[in-house]
Short mmCIF file of C-alpha atoms and ligand atoms in Angstrom, two decimals:
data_model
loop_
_atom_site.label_atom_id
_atom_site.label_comp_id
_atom_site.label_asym_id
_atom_site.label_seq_id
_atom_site.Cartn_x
_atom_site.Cartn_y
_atom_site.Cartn_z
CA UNK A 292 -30.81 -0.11 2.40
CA UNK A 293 -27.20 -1.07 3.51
CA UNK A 294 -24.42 0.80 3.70
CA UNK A 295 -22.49 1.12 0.50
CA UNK A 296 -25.93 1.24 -1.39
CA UNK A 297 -26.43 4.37 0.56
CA UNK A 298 -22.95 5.73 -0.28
CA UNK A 299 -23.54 5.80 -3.80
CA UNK A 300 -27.73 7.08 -3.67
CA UNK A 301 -27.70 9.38 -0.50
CA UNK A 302 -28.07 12.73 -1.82
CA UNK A 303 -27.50 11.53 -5.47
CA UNK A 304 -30.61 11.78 -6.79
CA UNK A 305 -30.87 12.59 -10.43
CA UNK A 306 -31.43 16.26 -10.78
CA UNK A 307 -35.29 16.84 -10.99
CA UNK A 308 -35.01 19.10 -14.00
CA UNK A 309 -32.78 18.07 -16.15
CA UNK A 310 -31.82 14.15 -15.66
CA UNK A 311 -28.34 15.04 -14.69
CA UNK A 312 -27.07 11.90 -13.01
CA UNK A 313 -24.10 13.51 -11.71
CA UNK A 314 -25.26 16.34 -8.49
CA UNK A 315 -25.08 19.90 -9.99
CA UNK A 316 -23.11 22.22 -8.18
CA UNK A 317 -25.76 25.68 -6.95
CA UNK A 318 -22.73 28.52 -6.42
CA UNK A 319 -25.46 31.12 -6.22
CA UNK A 320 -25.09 33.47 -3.15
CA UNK A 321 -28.39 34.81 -3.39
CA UNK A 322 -31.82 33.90 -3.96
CA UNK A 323 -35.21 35.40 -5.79
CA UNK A 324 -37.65 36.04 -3.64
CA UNK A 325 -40.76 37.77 -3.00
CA UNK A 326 -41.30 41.54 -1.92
CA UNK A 327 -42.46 40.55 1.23
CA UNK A 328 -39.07 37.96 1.51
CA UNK A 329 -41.57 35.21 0.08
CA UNK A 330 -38.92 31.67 -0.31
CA UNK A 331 -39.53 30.04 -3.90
CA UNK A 332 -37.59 26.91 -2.52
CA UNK A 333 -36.96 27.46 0.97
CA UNK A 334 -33.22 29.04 0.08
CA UNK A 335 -32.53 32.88 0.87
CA UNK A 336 -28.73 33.00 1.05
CA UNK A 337 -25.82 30.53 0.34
CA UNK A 338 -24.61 30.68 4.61
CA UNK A 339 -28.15 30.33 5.68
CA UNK A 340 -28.62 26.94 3.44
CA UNK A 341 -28.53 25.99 0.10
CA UNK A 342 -29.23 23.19 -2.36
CA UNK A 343 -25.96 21.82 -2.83
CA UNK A 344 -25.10 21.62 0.97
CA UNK A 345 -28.92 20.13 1.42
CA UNK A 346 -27.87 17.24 -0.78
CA UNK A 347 -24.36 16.98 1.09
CA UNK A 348 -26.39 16.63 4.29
CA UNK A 349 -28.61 14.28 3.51
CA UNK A 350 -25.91 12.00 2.97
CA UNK A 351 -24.14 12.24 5.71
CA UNK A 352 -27.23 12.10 8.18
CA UNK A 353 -27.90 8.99 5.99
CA UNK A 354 -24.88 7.07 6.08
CA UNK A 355 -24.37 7.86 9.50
CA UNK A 356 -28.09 7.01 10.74
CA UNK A 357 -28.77 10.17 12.03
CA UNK A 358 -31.70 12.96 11.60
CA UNK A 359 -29.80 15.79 10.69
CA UNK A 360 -26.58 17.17 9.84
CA UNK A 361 -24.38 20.11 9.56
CA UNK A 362 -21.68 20.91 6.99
CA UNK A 363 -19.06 23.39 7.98
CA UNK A 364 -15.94 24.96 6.34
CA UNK A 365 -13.32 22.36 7.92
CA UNK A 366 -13.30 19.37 10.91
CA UNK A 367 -12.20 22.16 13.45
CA UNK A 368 -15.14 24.84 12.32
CA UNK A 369 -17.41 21.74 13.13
CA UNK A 370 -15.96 20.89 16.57
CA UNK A 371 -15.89 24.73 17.43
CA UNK A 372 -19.49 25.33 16.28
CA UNK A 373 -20.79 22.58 18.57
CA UNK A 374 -18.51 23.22 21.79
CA UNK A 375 -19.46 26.90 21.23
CA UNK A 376 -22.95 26.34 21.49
CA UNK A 377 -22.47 24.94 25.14
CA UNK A 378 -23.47 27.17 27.55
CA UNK A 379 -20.73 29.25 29.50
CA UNK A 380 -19.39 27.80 32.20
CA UNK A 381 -20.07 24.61 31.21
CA UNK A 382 -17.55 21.49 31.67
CA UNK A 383 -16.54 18.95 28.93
CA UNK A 384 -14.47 15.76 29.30
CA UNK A 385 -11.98 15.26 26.76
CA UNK A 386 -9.55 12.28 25.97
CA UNK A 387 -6.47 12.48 26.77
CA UNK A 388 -5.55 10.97 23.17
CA UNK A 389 -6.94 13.40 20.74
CA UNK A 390 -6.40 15.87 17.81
CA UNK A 391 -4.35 18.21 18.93
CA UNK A 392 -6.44 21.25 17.82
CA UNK A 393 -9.21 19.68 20.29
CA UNK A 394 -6.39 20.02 23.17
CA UNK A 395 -5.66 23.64 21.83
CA UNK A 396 -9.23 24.44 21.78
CA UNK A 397 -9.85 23.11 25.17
CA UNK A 398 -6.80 25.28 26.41
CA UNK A 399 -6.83 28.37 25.34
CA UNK A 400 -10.19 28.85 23.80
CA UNK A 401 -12.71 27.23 26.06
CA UNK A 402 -12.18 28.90 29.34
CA UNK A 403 -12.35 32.49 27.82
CA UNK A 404 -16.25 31.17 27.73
CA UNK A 405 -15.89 29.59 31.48
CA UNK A 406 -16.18 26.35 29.38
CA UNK A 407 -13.54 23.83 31.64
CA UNK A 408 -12.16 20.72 30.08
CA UNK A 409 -11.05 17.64 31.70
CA UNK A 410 -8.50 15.03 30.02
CA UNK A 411 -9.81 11.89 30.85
CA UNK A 412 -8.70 7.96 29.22
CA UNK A 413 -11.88 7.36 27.34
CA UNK A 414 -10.30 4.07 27.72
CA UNK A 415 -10.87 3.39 31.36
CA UNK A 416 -14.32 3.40 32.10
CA UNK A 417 -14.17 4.00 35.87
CA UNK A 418 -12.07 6.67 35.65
CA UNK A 419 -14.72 8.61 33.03
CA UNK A 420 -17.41 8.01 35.41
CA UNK A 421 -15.83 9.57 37.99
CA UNK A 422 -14.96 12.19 36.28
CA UNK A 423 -18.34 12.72 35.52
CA UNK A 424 -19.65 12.70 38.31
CA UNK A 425 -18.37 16.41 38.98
CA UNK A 426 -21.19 17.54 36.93
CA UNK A 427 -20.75 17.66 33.07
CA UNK A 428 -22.48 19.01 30.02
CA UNK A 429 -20.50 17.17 27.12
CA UNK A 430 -18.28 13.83 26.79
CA UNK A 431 -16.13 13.99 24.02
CA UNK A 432 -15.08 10.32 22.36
CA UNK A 433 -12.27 10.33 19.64
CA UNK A 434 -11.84 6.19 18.84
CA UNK A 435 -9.55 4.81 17.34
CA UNK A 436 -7.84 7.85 18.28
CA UNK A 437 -5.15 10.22 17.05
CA UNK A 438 -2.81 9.30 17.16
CA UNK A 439 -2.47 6.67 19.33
CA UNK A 440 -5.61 4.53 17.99
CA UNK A 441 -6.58 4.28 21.21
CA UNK A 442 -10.04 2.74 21.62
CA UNK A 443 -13.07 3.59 23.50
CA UNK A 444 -16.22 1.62 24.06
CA UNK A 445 -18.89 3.90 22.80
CA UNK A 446 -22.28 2.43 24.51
CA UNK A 447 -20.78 2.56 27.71
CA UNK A 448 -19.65 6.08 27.21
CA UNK A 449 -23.18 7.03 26.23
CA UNK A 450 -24.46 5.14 29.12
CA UNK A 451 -21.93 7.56 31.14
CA UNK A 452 -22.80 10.46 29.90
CA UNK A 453 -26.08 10.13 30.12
CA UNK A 454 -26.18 9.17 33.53
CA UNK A 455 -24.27 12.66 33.80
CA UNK A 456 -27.43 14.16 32.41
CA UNK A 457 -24.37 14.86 29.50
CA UNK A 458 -24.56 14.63 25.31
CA UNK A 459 -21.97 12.09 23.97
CA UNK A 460 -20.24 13.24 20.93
CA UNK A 461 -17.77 11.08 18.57
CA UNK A 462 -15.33 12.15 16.25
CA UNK A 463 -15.62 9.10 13.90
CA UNK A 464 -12.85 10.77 11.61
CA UNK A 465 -10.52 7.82 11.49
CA UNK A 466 -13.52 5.19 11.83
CA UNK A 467 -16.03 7.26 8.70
CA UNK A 468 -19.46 5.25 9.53
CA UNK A 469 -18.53 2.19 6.87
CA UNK A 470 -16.86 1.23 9.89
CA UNK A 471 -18.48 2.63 13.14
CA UNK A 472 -21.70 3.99 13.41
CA UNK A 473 -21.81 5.87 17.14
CA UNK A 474 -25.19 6.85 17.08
CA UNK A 475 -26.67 3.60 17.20
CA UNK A 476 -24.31 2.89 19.62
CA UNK A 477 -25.77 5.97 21.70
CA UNK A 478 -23.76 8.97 21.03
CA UNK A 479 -25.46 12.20 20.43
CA UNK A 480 -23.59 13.79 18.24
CA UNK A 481 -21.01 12.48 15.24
CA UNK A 482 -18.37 14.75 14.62
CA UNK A 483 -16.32 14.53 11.47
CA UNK A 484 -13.30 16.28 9.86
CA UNK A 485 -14.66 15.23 6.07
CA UNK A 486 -11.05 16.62 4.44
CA UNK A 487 -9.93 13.00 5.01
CA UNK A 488 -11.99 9.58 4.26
CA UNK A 489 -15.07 11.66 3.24
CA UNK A 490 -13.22 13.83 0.41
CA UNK A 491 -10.84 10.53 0.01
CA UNK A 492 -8.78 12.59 -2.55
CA UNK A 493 -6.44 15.10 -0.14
CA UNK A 494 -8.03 18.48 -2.46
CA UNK A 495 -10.82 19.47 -0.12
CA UNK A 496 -11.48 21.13 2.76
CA UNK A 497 -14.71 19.96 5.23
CA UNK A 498 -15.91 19.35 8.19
CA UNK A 499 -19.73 18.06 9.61
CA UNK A 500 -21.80 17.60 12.73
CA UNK A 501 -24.26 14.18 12.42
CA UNK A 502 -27.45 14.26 15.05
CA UNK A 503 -29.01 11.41 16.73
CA UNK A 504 -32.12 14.55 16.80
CA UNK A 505 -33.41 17.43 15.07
CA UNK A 506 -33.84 18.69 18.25
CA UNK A 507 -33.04 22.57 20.27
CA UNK A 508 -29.67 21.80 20.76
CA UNK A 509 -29.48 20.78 16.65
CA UNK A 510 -31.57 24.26 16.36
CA UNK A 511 -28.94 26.01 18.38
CA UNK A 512 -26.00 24.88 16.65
CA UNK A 513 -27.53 25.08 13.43
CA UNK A 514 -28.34 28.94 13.87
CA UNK A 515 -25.02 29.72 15.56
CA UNK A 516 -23.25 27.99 12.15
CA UNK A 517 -25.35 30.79 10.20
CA UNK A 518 -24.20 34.15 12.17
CA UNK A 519 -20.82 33.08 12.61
CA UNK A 520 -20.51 31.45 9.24
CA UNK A 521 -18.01 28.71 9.10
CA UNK A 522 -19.75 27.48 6.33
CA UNK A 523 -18.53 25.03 3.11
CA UNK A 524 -18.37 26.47 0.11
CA UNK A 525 -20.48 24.84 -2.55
CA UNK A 526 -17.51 23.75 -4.61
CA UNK A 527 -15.94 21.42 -1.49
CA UNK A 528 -19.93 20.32 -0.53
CA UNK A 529 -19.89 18.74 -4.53
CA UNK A 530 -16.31 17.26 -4.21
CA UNK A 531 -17.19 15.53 -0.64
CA UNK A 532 -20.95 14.24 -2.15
CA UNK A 533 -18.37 12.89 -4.95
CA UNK A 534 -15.93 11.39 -2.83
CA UNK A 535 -18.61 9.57 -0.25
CA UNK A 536 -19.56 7.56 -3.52
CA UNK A 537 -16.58 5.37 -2.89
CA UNK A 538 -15.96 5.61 0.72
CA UNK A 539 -16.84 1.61 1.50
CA UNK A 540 -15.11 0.55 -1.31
CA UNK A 541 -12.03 2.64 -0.74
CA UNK A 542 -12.26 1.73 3.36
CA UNK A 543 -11.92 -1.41 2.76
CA UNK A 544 -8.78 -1.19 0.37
CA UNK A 545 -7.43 1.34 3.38
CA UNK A 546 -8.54 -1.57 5.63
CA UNK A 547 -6.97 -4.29 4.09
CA UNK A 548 -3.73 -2.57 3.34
CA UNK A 549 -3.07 -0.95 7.30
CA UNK A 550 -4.10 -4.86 8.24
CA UNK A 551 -1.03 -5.84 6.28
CA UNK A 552 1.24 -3.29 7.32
CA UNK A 553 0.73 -3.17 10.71
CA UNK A 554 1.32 -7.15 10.99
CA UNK A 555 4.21 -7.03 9.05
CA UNK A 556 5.81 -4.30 11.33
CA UNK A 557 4.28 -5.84 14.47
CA UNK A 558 7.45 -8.74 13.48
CA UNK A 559 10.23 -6.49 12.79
CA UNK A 560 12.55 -6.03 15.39
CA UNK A 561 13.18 -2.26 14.89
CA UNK A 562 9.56 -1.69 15.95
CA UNK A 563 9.10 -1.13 19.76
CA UNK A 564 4.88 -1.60 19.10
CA UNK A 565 2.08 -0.89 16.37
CA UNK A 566 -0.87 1.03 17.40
CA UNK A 567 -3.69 -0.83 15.24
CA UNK A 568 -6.84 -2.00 16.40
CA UNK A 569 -7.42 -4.50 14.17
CA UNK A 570 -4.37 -6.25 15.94
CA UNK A 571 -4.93 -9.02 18.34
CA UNK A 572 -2.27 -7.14 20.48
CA UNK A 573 -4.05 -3.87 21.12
CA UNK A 574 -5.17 -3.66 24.28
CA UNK A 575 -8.77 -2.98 23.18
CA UNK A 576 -9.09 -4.95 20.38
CA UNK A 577 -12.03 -6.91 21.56
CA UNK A 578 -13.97 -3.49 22.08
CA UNK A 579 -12.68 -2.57 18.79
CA UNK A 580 -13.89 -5.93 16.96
CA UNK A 581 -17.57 -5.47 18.69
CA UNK A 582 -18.38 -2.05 17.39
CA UNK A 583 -16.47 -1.69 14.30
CA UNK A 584 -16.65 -3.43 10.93
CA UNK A 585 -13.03 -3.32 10.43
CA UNK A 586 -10.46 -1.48 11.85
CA UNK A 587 -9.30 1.52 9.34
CA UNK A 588 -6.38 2.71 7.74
CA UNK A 589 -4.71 4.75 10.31
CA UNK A 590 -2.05 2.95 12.27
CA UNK A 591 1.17 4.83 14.46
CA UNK A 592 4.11 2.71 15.30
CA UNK A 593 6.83 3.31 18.06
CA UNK A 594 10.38 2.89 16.21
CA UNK A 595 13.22 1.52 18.97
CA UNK A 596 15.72 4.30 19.66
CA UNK A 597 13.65 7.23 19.99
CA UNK A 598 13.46 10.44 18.04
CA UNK A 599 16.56 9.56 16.07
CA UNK A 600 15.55 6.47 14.97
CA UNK A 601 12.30 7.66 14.21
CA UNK A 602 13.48 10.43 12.20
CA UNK A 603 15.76 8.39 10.34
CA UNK A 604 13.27 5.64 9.40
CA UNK A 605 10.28 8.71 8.41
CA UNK A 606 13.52 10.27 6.33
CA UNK A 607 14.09 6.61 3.98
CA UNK A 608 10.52 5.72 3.38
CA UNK A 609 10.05 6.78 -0.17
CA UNK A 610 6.23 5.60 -1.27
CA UNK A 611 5.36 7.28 2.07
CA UNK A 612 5.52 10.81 2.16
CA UNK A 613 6.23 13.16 5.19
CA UNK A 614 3.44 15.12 5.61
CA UNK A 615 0.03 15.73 7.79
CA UNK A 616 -3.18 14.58 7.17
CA UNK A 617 -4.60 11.25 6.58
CA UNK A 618 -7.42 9.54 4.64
CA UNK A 619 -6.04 10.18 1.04
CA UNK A 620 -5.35 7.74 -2.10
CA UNK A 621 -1.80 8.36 -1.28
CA UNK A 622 0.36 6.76 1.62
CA UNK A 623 1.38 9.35 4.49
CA UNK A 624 4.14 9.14 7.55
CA UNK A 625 4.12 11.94 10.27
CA UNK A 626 6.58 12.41 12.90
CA UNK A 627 3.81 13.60 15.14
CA UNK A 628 5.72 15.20 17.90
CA UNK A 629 7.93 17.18 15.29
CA UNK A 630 4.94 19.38 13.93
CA UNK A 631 2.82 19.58 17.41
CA UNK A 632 4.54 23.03 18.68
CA UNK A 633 6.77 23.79 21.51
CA UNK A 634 4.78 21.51 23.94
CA UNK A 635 4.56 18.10 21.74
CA UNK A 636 2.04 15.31 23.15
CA UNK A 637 3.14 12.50 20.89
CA UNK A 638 5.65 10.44 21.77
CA UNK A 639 9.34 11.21 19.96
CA UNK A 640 9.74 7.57 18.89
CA UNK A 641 5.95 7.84 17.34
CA UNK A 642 5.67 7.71 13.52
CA UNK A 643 1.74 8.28 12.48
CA UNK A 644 0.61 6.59 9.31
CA UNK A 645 -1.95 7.19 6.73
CA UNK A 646 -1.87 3.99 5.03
CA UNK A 647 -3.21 4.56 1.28
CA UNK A 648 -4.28 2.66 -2.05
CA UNK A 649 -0.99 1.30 -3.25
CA UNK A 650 -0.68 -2.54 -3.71
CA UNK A 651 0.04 -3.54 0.27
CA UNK A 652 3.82 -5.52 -0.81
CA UNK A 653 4.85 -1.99 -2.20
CA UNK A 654 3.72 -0.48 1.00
CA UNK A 655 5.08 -3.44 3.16
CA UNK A 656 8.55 -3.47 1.25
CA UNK A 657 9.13 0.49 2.00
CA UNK A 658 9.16 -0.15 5.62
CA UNK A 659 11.46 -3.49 4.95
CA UNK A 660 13.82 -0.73 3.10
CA UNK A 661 13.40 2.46 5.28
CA UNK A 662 13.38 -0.02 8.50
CA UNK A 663 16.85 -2.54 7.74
CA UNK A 664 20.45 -1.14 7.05
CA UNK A 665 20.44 -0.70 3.08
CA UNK A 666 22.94 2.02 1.99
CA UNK A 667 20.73 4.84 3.27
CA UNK A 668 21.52 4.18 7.08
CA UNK A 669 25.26 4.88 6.67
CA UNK A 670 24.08 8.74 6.84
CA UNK A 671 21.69 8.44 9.66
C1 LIG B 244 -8.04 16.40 10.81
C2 LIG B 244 -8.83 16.07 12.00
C3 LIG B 244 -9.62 17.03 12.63
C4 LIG B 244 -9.67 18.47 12.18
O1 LIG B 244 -10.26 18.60 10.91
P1 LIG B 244 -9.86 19.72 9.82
O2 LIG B 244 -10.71 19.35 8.65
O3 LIG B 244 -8.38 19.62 9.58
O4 LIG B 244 -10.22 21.04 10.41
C5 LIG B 244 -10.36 16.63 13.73
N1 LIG B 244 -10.32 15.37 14.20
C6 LIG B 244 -9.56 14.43 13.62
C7 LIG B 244 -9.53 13.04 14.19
C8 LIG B 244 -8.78 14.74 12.52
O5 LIG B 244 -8.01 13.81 11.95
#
């Protein structure tokens, strides 16, 4: 079956008992069983498993082409489920473009295990391999990237990696698999914070794990997910089933308007460059254009002048609205370096972009506003 046939069917069966063609949501905690602890449908208790997450799974192991998945309580729960299940002092390479609560992690929460992390350019293939060749247990890929868009080329990461004797894991958050499917590509693991293209609506909460194999290391994480519970909630496994309904139709609207956006500001001459990897201009964009369908709705822009100018342009953009998170209906601008902490990695002059599902010339004529000198600039 192809991919947006899957989208709407994957976990969307009709419910056996009733004919219910939309997926009922189960929000029962507990469940009958016999004296002896005898299942009646393989469920016990709502963190071990239960039906609505089982349906939620199945779709995303489908879409994604994998043999199992894991649903947990948010993006980060997900990444800290998996790099918890490494052994102690293991060592992980990280990019050096990332999430920032990867970087965090990988700070101050990793080597209180003996876990070491290494920031590495995913980009530069040399310089991963020898990296790896001081003896690693995981590779972690973010591409495009955040928030940078860099790109990696996933094969030869996995070929990397597991030359290493190392997994390969993806966070295909900005990508979703309508665009980029990493485990056919080789990675191990897909990694996903589902509160953005997933959900598709900016009202819920997820995060999952996708596995190339039901395997130990699937067991391992999958038990470690039930004692230290950073599970979904029923509720947000219903609304993200819901929302993955119309993820390739609403990709490709997010596709089609960052496409437009990002060429238009790739001309103005206010705009230092546009991080998009659909552009002919990004460095990667042939690596880009051979493992992904399209290139996304995520795009970051360097604004001449630095932080001032950046500021100033983020402060007159009215359909776009300053705040975090991506992947919604609605169009979003960050001033990444602003909301990072003490120690920002972003660039000052970076603006990030969530570009949404307005009409792309009321997205394109914001920036002509916010970017030339209309009456607004007199104050800035
Ligand atoms: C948001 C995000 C995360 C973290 O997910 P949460 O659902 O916010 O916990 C991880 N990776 C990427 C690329 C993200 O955009």
């Amino acid at each position: 079956m192809r991919f947006e046939t899957l989208a709407v069917h994957a976990g969307g069966e009709p419910d056996p008992g009733n004919g219910a063609m939309a997926p009922p949501i189960h929000l029962a905690t507990t469940f009958r069983h016999g004296p002896a602890g005898e299942r009646e449908a393989g469920y016990e208790y709502q963190r071990e498993g239960n039906p609505t997450q089982d349906r939620l799974e199945a779709m995303l192991a489908a879409l994604e082409g994998g043999a199992a998945a894991l649903a947990t309580g948010s993006g980060m729960a997900a990444m800290s489920v998996l790099l918890d299940s490494l052994p102690a002092g293991a060592r992980v390479l990280i990019p050096d473009d990332c999430y920032t609560g990867l970087r965090v992690l990988a700070h101050e929460f990793l080597p209180q295990r003996g876990v070491s992390a290494a920031l590495v350019d995913m980009a530069d293939l040399d310089a991963v391999a020898a990296a790896a060749r001081g003896g690693v247990a995981l590779v972690w890929a973010e591409t495009p990237s955040n928030p940078q868009l860099k790109v990696a080329d996933i094969a030869a990461l996995a070929r990397i990696a597991h030359d290493a004797g190392a997994l390969l894991t993806c966070d295909n958050t900005f990508a979703t698999p309508a665009l980029q499917q990493p485990l056919a590509l080789g990675a191990d693991v897909v990694m996903h914070s589902t509160t953005k293209y997933f959900g598709g609506h900016s009202d819920c909460m997820g995060g999952a794990l996708v596995f190339a194999r039901r395997d130990a290391f699937f067991e391992a994480v999958a038990h470690r997910r039930h004692l230290t519970g950073g599970i979904l909630s029923p509720f947000n496994a219903w609304l993200t089933l819901r929302g993955a309904r119309s993820l390739p139709a609403r990709m490709a609207w997010h596709c089609r308007n960052a496409r437009a956006l990002a060429v238009f500001l790739e001309g103005q001459p206010a705009v230092e460059v546009v991080h998009y990897p659909g552009l002919a201009s990004h460095p990667r964009h042939a690596v880009a254009a051979a493992q992904m369908r399209d290139f996304g709705g995520m795009l970051s822009v360097r604004i001449r002048g630095g932080r001032e100018a950046a500021l100033r342009v983020a402060s007159r953009l009215k359909l776009f609205t300053n705040a975090t998170s991506l992947g919604g209906c609605e169009s979003l601008v960050e001033h990444r370096a602003s909301v990072e902490g003490a120690t920002p990695f972003s660039p000052q002059d970076l603006l990030r972009v969530s570009v949404g599902l307005e009409h792309p010339d009321d997205l394109v004529a914001d920036w002509a506003q916010a970017l030339g000198d209309g009456p607004a600039s007199s104050a800035g």
